mmCIF file with all atom_site columns, C-alpha atoms in Angstrom:
data_model
loop_
_atom_site.group_PDB
_atom_site.id
_atom_site.type_symbol
_atom_site.label_atom_id
_atom_site.label_alt_id
_atom_site.label_comp_id
_atom_site.label_asym_id
_atom_site.label_entity_id
_atom_site.label_seq_id
_atom_site.pdbx_PDB_ins_code
_atom_site.Cartn_x
_atom_site.Cartn_y
_atom_site.Cartn_z
_atom_site.occupancy
_atom_site.B_iso_or_equiv
_atom_site.pdbx_formal_charge
_atom_site.auth_seq_id
_atom_site.auth_comp_id
_atom_site.auth_asym_id
_atom_site.auth_atom_id
_atom_site.pdbx_PDB_model_num
ATOM 1   C CA . UNK A 1 1   ? 2.213  34.678 -22.533 1.00 0.00 ? 1   UNK A CA 1
ATOM 2   C CA . UNK A 1 2   ? 0.462  37.043 -20.163 1.00 0.00 ? 2   UNK A CA 1
ATOM 3   C CA . UNK A 1 3   ? 2.457  38.817 -17.466 1.00 0.00 ? 3   UNK A CA 1
ATOM 4   C CA . UNK A 1 4   ? 0.543  37.111 -14.642 1.00 0.00 ? 4   UNK A CA 1
ATOM 5   C CA . UNK A 1 5   ? 1.246  33.674 -16.106 1.00 0.00 ? 5   UNK A CA 1
ATOM 6   C CA . UNK A 1 6   ? 4.950  34.467 -16.483 1.00 0.00 ? 6   UNK A CA 1
ATOM 7   C CA . UNK A 1 7   ? 5.191  35.731 -12.894 1.00 0.00 ? 7   UNK A CA 1
ATOM 8   C CA . UNK A 1 8   ? 3.377  32.696 -11.465 1.00 0.00 ? 8   UNK A CA 1
ATOM 9   C CA . UNK A 1 9   ? 5.531  30.318 -13.505 1.00 0.00 ? 9   UNK A CA 1
ATOM 10  C CA . UNK A 1 10  ? 8.762  32.062 -12.513 1.00 0.00 ? 10  UNK A CA 1
ATOM 11  C CA . UNK A 1 11  ? 7.605  32.158 -8.885  1.00 0.00 ? 11  UNK A CA 1
ATOM 12  C CA . UNK A 1 12  ? 7.018  28.405 -8.991  1.00 0.00 ? 12  UNK A CA 1
ATOM 13  C CA . UNK A 1 13  ? 10.472 27.732 -10.444 1.00 0.00 ? 13  UNK A CA 1
ATOM 14  C CA . UNK A 1 14  ? 12.080 30.125 -7.956  1.00 0.00 ? 14  UNK A CA 1
ATOM 15  C CA . UNK A 1 15  ? 10.377 28.231 -5.115  1.00 0.00 ? 15  UNK A CA 1
ATOM 16  C CA . UNK A 1 16  ? 11.525 24.856 -6.512  1.00 0.00 ? 16  UNK A CA 1
ATOM 17  C CA . UNK A 1 17  ? 15.044 26.207 -7.055  1.00 0.00 ? 17  UNK A CA 1
ATOM 18  C CA . UNK A 1 18  ? 15.131 27.498 -3.469  1.00 0.00 ? 18  UNK A CA 1
ATOM 19  C CA . UNK A 1 19  ? 14.053 24.117 -2.098  1.00 0.00 ? 19  UNK A CA 1
ATOM 20  C CA . UNK A 1 20  ? 16.686 22.303 -4.127  1.00 0.00 ? 20  UNK A CA 1
ATOM 21  C CA . UNK A 1 21  ? 19.338 24.859 -3.205  1.00 0.00 ? 21  UNK A CA 1
ATOM 22  C CA . UNK A 1 22  ? 18.570 24.488 0.492   1.00 0.00 ? 22  UNK A CA 1
ATOM 23  C CA . UNK A 1 23  ? 18.669 20.686 0.340   1.00 0.00 ? 23  UNK A CA 1
ATOM 24  C CA . UNK A 1 24  ? 21.619 19.870 -1.927  1.00 0.00 ? 24  UNK A CA 1
ATOM 25  C CA . UNK A 1 25  ? 22.618 23.067 -3.731  1.00 0.00 ? 25  UNK A CA 1
ATOM 26  C CA . UNK A 1 26  ? 22.236 23.796 -7.402  1.00 0.00 ? 26  UNK A CA 1
ATOM 27  C CA . UNK A 1 27  ? 18.924 25.658 -7.327  1.00 0.00 ? 27  UNK A CA 1
ATOM 28  C CA . UNK A 1 28  ? 20.155 27.836 -10.175 1.00 0.00 ? 28  UNK A CA 1
ATOM 29  C CA . UNK A 1 29  ? 20.052 24.724 -12.344 1.00 0.00 ? 29  UNK A CA 1
ATOM 30  C CA . UNK A 1 30  ? 16.261 24.967 -12.102 1.00 0.00 ? 30  UNK A CA 1
ATOM 31  C CA . UNK A 1 31  ? 15.799 28.713 -12.078 1.00 0.00 ? 31  UNK A CA 1
ATOM 32  C CA . UNK A 1 32  ? 18.159 29.802 -14.872 1.00 0.00 ? 32  UNK A CA 1
ATOM 33  C CA . UNK A 1 33  ? 16.578 27.682 -17.645 1.00 0.00 ? 33  UNK A CA 1
ATOM 34  C CA . UNK A 1 34  ? 13.135 28.919 -16.533 1.00 0.00 ? 34  UNK A CA 1
ATOM 35  C CA . UNK A 1 35  ? 14.314 32.523 -16.776 1.00 0.00 ? 35  UNK A CA 1
ATOM 36  C CA . UNK A 1 36  ? 15.912 31.934 -20.187 1.00 0.00 ? 36  UNK A CA 1
ATOM 37  C CA . UNK A 1 37  ? 12.679 30.400 -21.472 1.00 0.00 ? 37  UNK A CA 1
ATOM 38  C CA . UNK A 1 38  ? 10.324 32.969 -19.939 1.00 0.00 ? 38  UNK A CA 1
ATOM 39  C CA . UNK A 1 39  ? 12.375 36.047 -20.849 1.00 0.00 ? 39  UNK A CA 1
ATOM 40  C CA . UNK A 1 40  ? 13.759 35.431 -24.365 1.00 0.00 ? 40  UNK A CA 1
ATOM 41  C CA . UNK A 1 41  ? 13.424 39.096 -25.312 1.00 0.00 ? 41  UNK A CA 1
ATOM 42  C CA . UNK A 1 42  ? 16.025 40.164 -22.719 1.00 0.00 ? 42  UNK A CA 1
ATOM 43  C CA . UNK A 1 43  ? 19.808 40.014 -23.045 1.00 0.00 ? 43  UNK A CA 1
ATOM 44  C CA . UNK A 1 44  ? 21.757 37.238 -21.350 1.00 0.00 ? 44  UNK A CA 1
ATOM 45  C CA . UNK A 1 45  ? 23.320 39.741 -18.970 1.00 0.00 ? 45  UNK A CA 1
ATOM 46  C CA . UNK A 1 46  ? 19.855 40.843 -17.813 1.00 0.00 ? 46  UNK A CA 1
ATOM 47  C CA . UNK A 1 47  ? 18.606 37.273 -17.363 1.00 0.00 ? 47  UNK A CA 1
ATOM 48  C CA . UNK A 1 48  ? 21.776 36.200 -15.541 1.00 0.00 ? 48  UNK A CA 1
ATOM 49  C CA . UNK A 1 49  ? 21.576 39.299 -13.352 1.00 0.00 ? 49  UNK A CA 1
ATOM 50  C CA . UNK A 1 50  ? 17.982 38.465 -12.465 1.00 0.00 ? 50  UNK A CA 1
ATOM 51  C CA . UNK A 1 51  ? 19.125 34.990 -11.452 1.00 0.00 ? 51  UNK A CA 1
ATOM 52  C CA . UNK A 1 52  ? 21.878 36.536 -9.316  1.00 0.00 ? 52  UNK A CA 1
ATOM 53  C CA . UNK A 1 53  ? 19.380 38.543 -7.254  1.00 0.00 ? 53  UNK A CA 1
ATOM 54  C CA . UNK A 1 54  ? 17.610 35.337 -6.199  1.00 0.00 ? 54  UNK A CA 1
ATOM 55  C CA . UNK A 1 55  ? 20.929 33.602 -5.558  1.00 0.00 ? 55  UNK A CA 1
ATOM 56  C CA . UNK A 1 56  ? 22.130 36.493 -3.377  1.00 0.00 ? 56  UNK A CA 1
ATOM 57  C CA . UNK A 1 57  ? 19.046 36.287 -1.181  1.00 0.00 ? 57  UNK A CA 1
ATOM 58  C CA . UNK A 1 58  ? 19.683 32.606 -0.482  1.00 0.00 ? 58  UNK A CA 1
ATOM 59  C CA . UNK A 1 59  ? 23.408 33.146 -0.002  1.00 0.00 ? 59  UNK A CA 1
ATOM 60  C CA . UNK A 1 60  ? 22.957 35.904 2.569   1.00 0.00 ? 60  UNK A CA 1
ATOM 61  C CA . UNK A 1 61  ? 20.579 33.699 4.528   1.00 0.00 ? 61  UNK A CA 1
ATOM 62  C CA . UNK A 1 62  ? 23.140 30.871 4.482   1.00 0.00 ? 62  UNK A CA 1
ATOM 63  C CA . UNK A 1 63  ? 25.986 33.171 5.539   1.00 0.00 ? 63  UNK A CA 1
ATOM 64  C CA . UNK A 1 64  ? 24.187 34.213 8.719   1.00 0.00 ? 64  UNK A CA 1
ATOM 65  C CA . UNK A 1 65  ? 23.433 30.587 9.564   1.00 0.00 ? 65  UNK A CA 1
ATOM 66  C CA . UNK A 1 66  ? 27.014 29.373 9.016   1.00 0.00 ? 66  UNK A CA 1
ATOM 67  C CA . UNK A 1 67  ? 28.692 32.277 10.819  1.00 0.00 ? 67  UNK A CA 1
ATOM 68  C CA . UNK A 1 68  ? 26.802 31.276 13.972  1.00 0.00 ? 68  UNK A CA 1
ATOM 69  C CA . UNK A 1 69  ? 27.800 27.595 13.709  1.00 0.00 ? 69  UNK A CA 1
ATOM 70  C CA . UNK A 1 70  ? 31.272 27.510 12.167  1.00 0.00 ? 70  UNK A CA 1
ATOM 71  C CA . UNK A 1 71  ? 34.540 29.189 13.105  1.00 0.00 ? 71  UNK A CA 1
ATOM 72  C CA . UNK A 1 72  ? 35.634 30.984 9.930   1.00 0.00 ? 72  UNK A CA 1
ATOM 73  C CA . UNK A 1 73  ? 39.342 31.497 9.223   1.00 0.00 ? 73  UNK A CA 1
ATOM 74  C CA . UNK A 1 74  ? 39.051 35.160 8.265   1.00 0.00 ? 74  UNK A CA 1
ATOM 75  C CA . UNK A 1 75  ? 42.727 35.543 7.339   1.00 0.00 ? 75  UNK A CA 1
ATOM 76  C CA . UNK A 1 76  ? 42.022 33.056 4.535   1.00 0.00 ? 76  UNK A CA 1
ATOM 77  C CA . UNK A 1 77  ? 38.472 34.082 3.683   1.00 0.00 ? 77  UNK A CA 1
ATOM 78  C CA . UNK A 1 78  ? 39.009 37.847 3.311   1.00 0.00 ? 78  UNK A CA 1
ATOM 79  C CA . UNK A 1 79  ? 41.578 37.679 0.453   1.00 0.00 ? 79  UNK A CA 1
ATOM 80  C CA . UNK A 1 80  ? 39.585 34.842 -1.109  1.00 0.00 ? 80  UNK A CA 1
ATOM 81  C CA . UNK A 1 81  ? 36.405 36.960 -1.036  1.00 0.00 ? 81  UNK A CA 1
ATOM 82  C CA . UNK A 1 82  ? 38.168 40.010 -2.491  1.00 0.00 ? 82  UNK A CA 1
ATOM 83  C CA . UNK A 1 83  ? 39.588 37.895 -5.323  1.00 0.00 ? 83  UNK A CA 1
ATOM 84  C CA . UNK A 1 84  ? 36.180 36.317 -5.967  1.00 0.00 ? 84  UNK A CA 1
ATOM 85  C CA . UNK A 1 85  ? 34.483 39.739 -6.024  1.00 0.00 ? 85  UNK A CA 1
ATOM 86  C CA . UNK A 1 86  ? 36.959 41.222 -8.499  1.00 0.00 ? 86  UNK A CA 1
ATOM 87  C CA . UNK A 1 87  ? 36.822 38.263 -10.877 1.00 0.00 ? 87  UNK A CA 1
ATOM 88  C CA . UNK A 1 88  ? 33.034 37.932 -10.558 1.00 0.00 ? 88  UNK A CA 1
ATOM 89  C CA . UNK A 1 89  ? 32.829 41.510 -11.803 1.00 0.00 ? 89  UNK A CA 1
ATOM 90  C CA . UNK A 1 90  ? 35.130 40.659 -14.725 1.00 0.00 ? 90  UNK A CA 1
ATOM 91  C CA . UNK A 1 91  ? 33.026 37.570 -15.499 1.00 0.00 ? 91  UNK A CA 1
ATOM 92  C CA . UNK A 1 92  ? 29.783 39.537 -15.374 1.00 0.00 ? 92  UNK A CA 1
ATOM 93  C CA . UNK A 1 93  ? 31.210 42.155 -17.725 1.00 0.00 ? 93  UNK A CA 1
ATOM 94  C CA . UNK A 1 94  ? 32.313 39.382 -20.108 1.00 0.00 ? 94  UNK A CA 1
ATOM 95  C CA . UNK A 1 95  ? 28.750 38.069 -20.566 1.00 0.00 ? 95  UNK A CA 1
ATOM 96  C CA . UNK A 1 96  ? 27.849 41.129 -22.640 1.00 0.00 ? 96  UNK A CA 1
ATOM 97  C CA . UNK A 1 97  ? 30.537 40.244 -25.209 1.00 0.00 ? 97  UNK A CA 1
ATOM 98  C CA . UNK A 1 98  ? 29.510 36.628 -25.747 1.00 0.00 ? 98  UNK A CA 1
ATOM 99  C CA . UNK A 1 99  ? 26.997 36.049 -28.570 1.00 0.00 ? 99  UNK A CA 1
ATOM 100 C CA . UNK A 1 100 ? 23.622 34.962 -27.179 1.00 0.00 ? 100 UNK A CA 1
ATOM 101 C CA . UNK A 1 101 ? 23.375 31.976 -29.539 1.00 0.00 ? 101 UNK A CA 1
ATOM 102 C CA . UNK A 1 102 ? 26.756 30.629 -28.409 1.00 0.00 ? 102 UNK A CA 1
ATOM 103 C CA . UNK A 1 103 ? 25.985 31.231 -24.736 1.00 0.00 ? 103 UNK A CA 1
ATOM 104 C CA . UNK A 1 104 ? 22.706 29.290 -24.991 1.00 0.00 ? 104 UNK A CA 1
ATOM 105 C CA . UNK A 1 105 ? 24.651 26.178 -26.087 1.00 0.00 ? 105 UNK A CA 1
ATOM 106 C CA . UNK A 1 106 ? 27.268 26.739 -23.401 1.00 0.00 ? 106 UNK A CA 1
ATOM 107 C CA . UNK A 1 107 ? 24.548 27.174 -20.756 1.00 0.00 ? 107 UNK A CA 1
ATOM 108 C CA . UNK A 1 108 ? 22.857 23.944 -21.842 1.00 0.00 ? 108 UNK A CA 1
ATOM 109 C CA . UNK A 1 109 ? 26.112 21.944 -21.661 1.00 0.00 ? 109 UNK A CA 1
ATOM 110 C CA . UNK A 1 110 ? 27.152 23.514 -18.348 1.00 0.00 ? 110 UNK A CA 1
ATOM 111 C CA . UNK A 1 111 ? 23.736 22.825 -16.835 1.00 0.00 ? 111 UNK A CA 1
ATOM 112 C CA . UNK A 1 112 ? 24.055 19.134 -17.651 1.00 0.00 ? 112 UNK A CA 1
ATOM 113 C CA . UNK A 1 113 ? 27.622 18.912 -16.334 1.00 0.00 ? 113 UNK A CA 1
ATOM 114 C CA . UNK A 1 114 ? 26.829 20.837 -13.146 1.00 0.00 ? 114 UNK A CA 1
ATOM 115 C CA . UNK A 1 115 ? 23.619 18.882 -12.536 1.00 0.00 ? 115 UNK A CA 1
ATOM 116 C CA . UNK A 1 116 ? 25.530 15.599 -12.769 1.00 0.00 ? 116 UNK A CA 1
ATOM 117 C CA . UNK A 1 117 ? 28.291 16.916 -10.514 1.00 0.00 ? 117 UNK A CA 1
ATOM 118 C CA . UNK A 1 118 ? 25.828 18.311 -7.949  1.00 0.00 ? 118 UNK A CA 1
ATOM 119 C CA . UNK A 1 119 ? 23.815 15.104 -7.682  1.00 0.00 ? 119 UNK A CA 1
ATOM 120 C CA . UNK A 1 120 ? 26.929 12.910 -7.455  1.00 0.00 ? 120 UNK A CA 1
ATOM 121 C CA . UNK A 1 121 ? 28.722 14.963 -4.767  1.00 0.00 ? 121 UNK A CA 1
ATOM 122 C CA . UNK A 1 122 ? 26.026 15.456 -2.122  1.00 0.00 ? 122 UNK A CA 1
ATOM 123 C CA . UNK A 1 123 ? 28.294 14.604 0.815   1.00 0.00 ? 123 UNK A CA 1
ATOM 124 C CA . UNK A 1 124 ? 30.786 17.471 0.467   1.00 0.00 ? 124 UNK A CA 1
ATOM 125 C CA . UNK A 1 125 ? 30.945 19.668 3.537   1.00 0.00 ? 125 UNK A CA 1
ATOM 126 C CA . UNK A 1 126 ? 29.459 17.216 6.034   1.00 0.00 ? 126 UNK A CA 1
ATOM 127 C CA . UNK A 1 127 ? 32.674 16.904 8.035   1.00 0.00 ? 127 UNK A CA 1
ATOM 128 C CA . UNK A 1 128 ? 34.031 20.079 9.637   1.00 0.00 ? 128 UNK A CA 1
ATOM 129 C CA . UNK A 1 129 ? 37.732 20.339 10.459  1.00 0.00 ? 129 UNK A CA 1
ATOM 130 C CA . UNK A 1 130 ? 40.003 23.262 11.132  1.00 0.00 ? 130 UNK A CA 1
ATOM 131 C CA . UNK A 1 131 ? 42.699 24.064 8.613   1.00 0.00 ? 131 UNK A CA 1
ATOM 132 C CA . UNK A 1 132 ? 46.190 25.336 9.076   1.00 0.00 ? 132 UNK A CA 1
ATOM 133 C CA . UNK A 1 133 ? 46.386 28.687 7.360   1.00 0.00 ? 133 UNK A CA 1
ATOM 134 C CA . UNK A 1 134 ? 49.726 29.751 5.926   1.00 0.00 ? 134 UNK A CA 1
ATOM 135 C CA . UNK A 1 135 ? 50.890 31.645 2.858   1.00 0.00 ? 135 UNK A CA 1
ATOM 136 C CA . UNK A 1 136 ? 50.322 28.650 0.581   1.00 0.00 ? 136 UNK A CA 1
ATOM 137 C CA . UNK A 1 137 ? 46.676 28.306 1.649   1.00 0.00 ? 137 UNK A CA 1
ATOM 138 C CA . UNK A 1 138 ? 46.077 32.052 1.269   1.00 0.00 ? 138 UNK A CA 1
ATOM 139 C CA . UNK A 1 139 ? 47.535 32.036 -2.257  1.00 0.00 ? 139 UNK A CA 1
ATOM 140 C CA . UNK A 1 140 ? 45.391 29.023 -3.168  1.00 0.00 ? 140 UNK A CA 1
ATOM 141 C CA . UNK A 1 141 ? 42.379 30.787 -1.675  1.00 0.00 ? 141 UNK A CA 1
ATOM 142 C CA . UNK A 1 142 ? 43.061 33.818 -3.861  1.00 0.00 ? 142 UNK A CA 1
ATOM 143 C CA . UNK A 1 143 ? 43.500 31.585 -6.936  1.00 0.00 ? 143 UNK A CA 1
ATOM 144 C CA . UNK A 1 144 ? 40.331 29.564 -6.331  1.00 0.00 ? 144 UNK A CA 1
ATOM 145 C CA . UNK A 1 145 ? 38.413 32.672 -5.270  1.00 0.00 ? 145 UNK A CA 1
ATOM 146 C CA . UNK A 1 146 ? 39.309 34.274 -8.600  1.00 0.00 ? 146 UNK A CA 1
ATOM 147 C CA . UNK A 1 147 ? 38.428 31.199 -10.660 1.00 0.00 ? 147 UNK A CA 1
ATOM 148 C CA . UNK A 1 148 ? 35.156 30.579 -8.862  1.00 0.00 ? 148 UNK A CA 1
ATOM 149 C CA . UNK A 1 149 ? 34.309 34.286 -8.884  1.00 0.00 ? 149 UNK A CA 1
ATOM 150 C CA . UNK A 1 150 ? 34.839 34.487 -12.640 1.00 0.00 ? 150 UNK A CA 1
ATOM 151 C CA . UNK A 1 151 ? 32.689 31.390 -13.178 1.00 0.00 ? 151 UNK A CA 1
ATOM 152 C CA . UNK A 1 152 ? 29.995 32.836 -10.935 1.00 0.00 ? 152 UNK A CA 1
ATOM 153 C CA . UNK A 1 153 ? 30.083 36.159 -12.750 1.00 0.00 ? 153 UNK A CA 1
ATOM 154 C CA . UNK A 1 154 ? 29.863 34.661 -16.207 1.00 0.00 ? 154 UNK A CA 1
ATOM 155 C CA . UNK A 1 155 ? 27.424 31.832 -15.428 1.00 0.00 ? 155 UNK A CA 1
ATOM 156 C CA . UNK A 1 156 ? 26.512 31.105 -11.798 1.00 0.00 ? 156 UNK A CA 1
ATOM 157 C CA . UNK A 1 157 ? 24.681 27.836 -11.091 1.00 0.00 ? 157 UNK A CA 1
ATOM 158 C CA . UNK A 1 158 ? 26.835 25.306 -9.283  1.00 0.00 ? 158 UNK A CA 1
ATOM 159 C CA . UNK A 1 159 ? 29.217 27.895 -7.851  1.00 0.00 ? 159 UNK A CA 1
ATOM 160 C CA . UNK A 1 160 ? 28.603 26.833 -4.252  1.00 0.00 ? 160 UNK A CA 1
ATOM 161 C CA . UNK A 1 161 ? 29.364 23.208 -5.078  1.00 0.00 ? 161 UNK A CA 1
ATOM 162 C CA . UNK A 1 162 ? 32.610 24.190 -6.804  1.00 0.00 ? 162 UNK A CA 1
ATOM 163 C CA . UNK A 1 163 ? 33.546 26.380 -3.842  1.00 0.00 ? 163 UNK A CA 1
ATOM 164 C CA . UNK A 1 164 ? 33.008 23.544 -1.376  1.00 0.00 ? 164 UNK A CA 1
ATOM 165 C CA . UNK A 1 165 ? 34.934 21.167 -3.621  1.00 0.00 ? 165 UNK A CA 1
ATOM 166 C CA . UNK A 1 166 ? 37.929 23.515 -3.910  1.00 0.00 ? 166 UNK A CA 1
ATOM 167 C CA . UNK A 1 167 ? 38.001 24.379 -0.208  1.00 0.00 ? 167 UNK A CA 1
ATOM 168 C CA . UNK A 1 168 ? 37.737 20.763 0.908   1.00 0.00 ? 168 UNK A CA 1
ATOM 169 C CA . UNK A 1 169 ? 39.845 19.156 -1.775  1.00 0.00 ? 169 UNK A CA 1
ATOM 170 C CA . UNK A 1 170 ? 42.719 21.615 -2.002  1.00 0.00 ? 170 UNK A CA 1
ATOM 171 C CA . UNK A 1 171 ? 42.828 23.507 1.279   1.00 0.00 ? 171 UNK A CA 1
ATOM 172 C CA . UNK A 1 172 ? 42.113 20.669 3.707   1.00 0.00 ? 172 UNK A CA 1
ATOM 173 C CA . UNK A 1 173 ? 44.280 18.078 1.978   1.00 0.00 ? 173 UNK A CA 1
ATOM 174 C CA . UNK A 1 174 ? 47.324 20.300 1.422   1.00 0.00 ? 174 UNK A CA 1
ATOM 175 C CA . UNK A 1 175 ? 48.917 20.164 4.844   1.00 0.00 ? 175 UNK A CA 1
#
């Protein structure tokens, strides 16, 4: 394949992934397979890292939108973010030690599972309520931040859906 063709194709899939991500989440489910197919000569860590750059751009845009509209409980979010960052780093470092052949099968299975989950759970996050934030919620935030961060570091697509699920399911229904 010529470089121009690869760039146009990847640009198209990035655009489609961005549209899907903005509408229902899960844009990485479109973009990651395109990157794996278009860049077979690169290591998984490089391809996953390339996917992360696109995901970060969309995430930063979303953060600025939500911060203006939603009151964030920073005493809960700060330790959760630190935990997620640390374990995302550990997950990203782990990708280099997983054989590429094995990871391709894992990616395929995870893509199917996450696609099904994403399309079945479109209504998460529509209702906004305030949560009571105590030690139990902070510890759960750290736990889920670590788990989701590790998943995001090692794989990525579907992370936002899992984050919403954990925050709504476990932090809002605890008290």
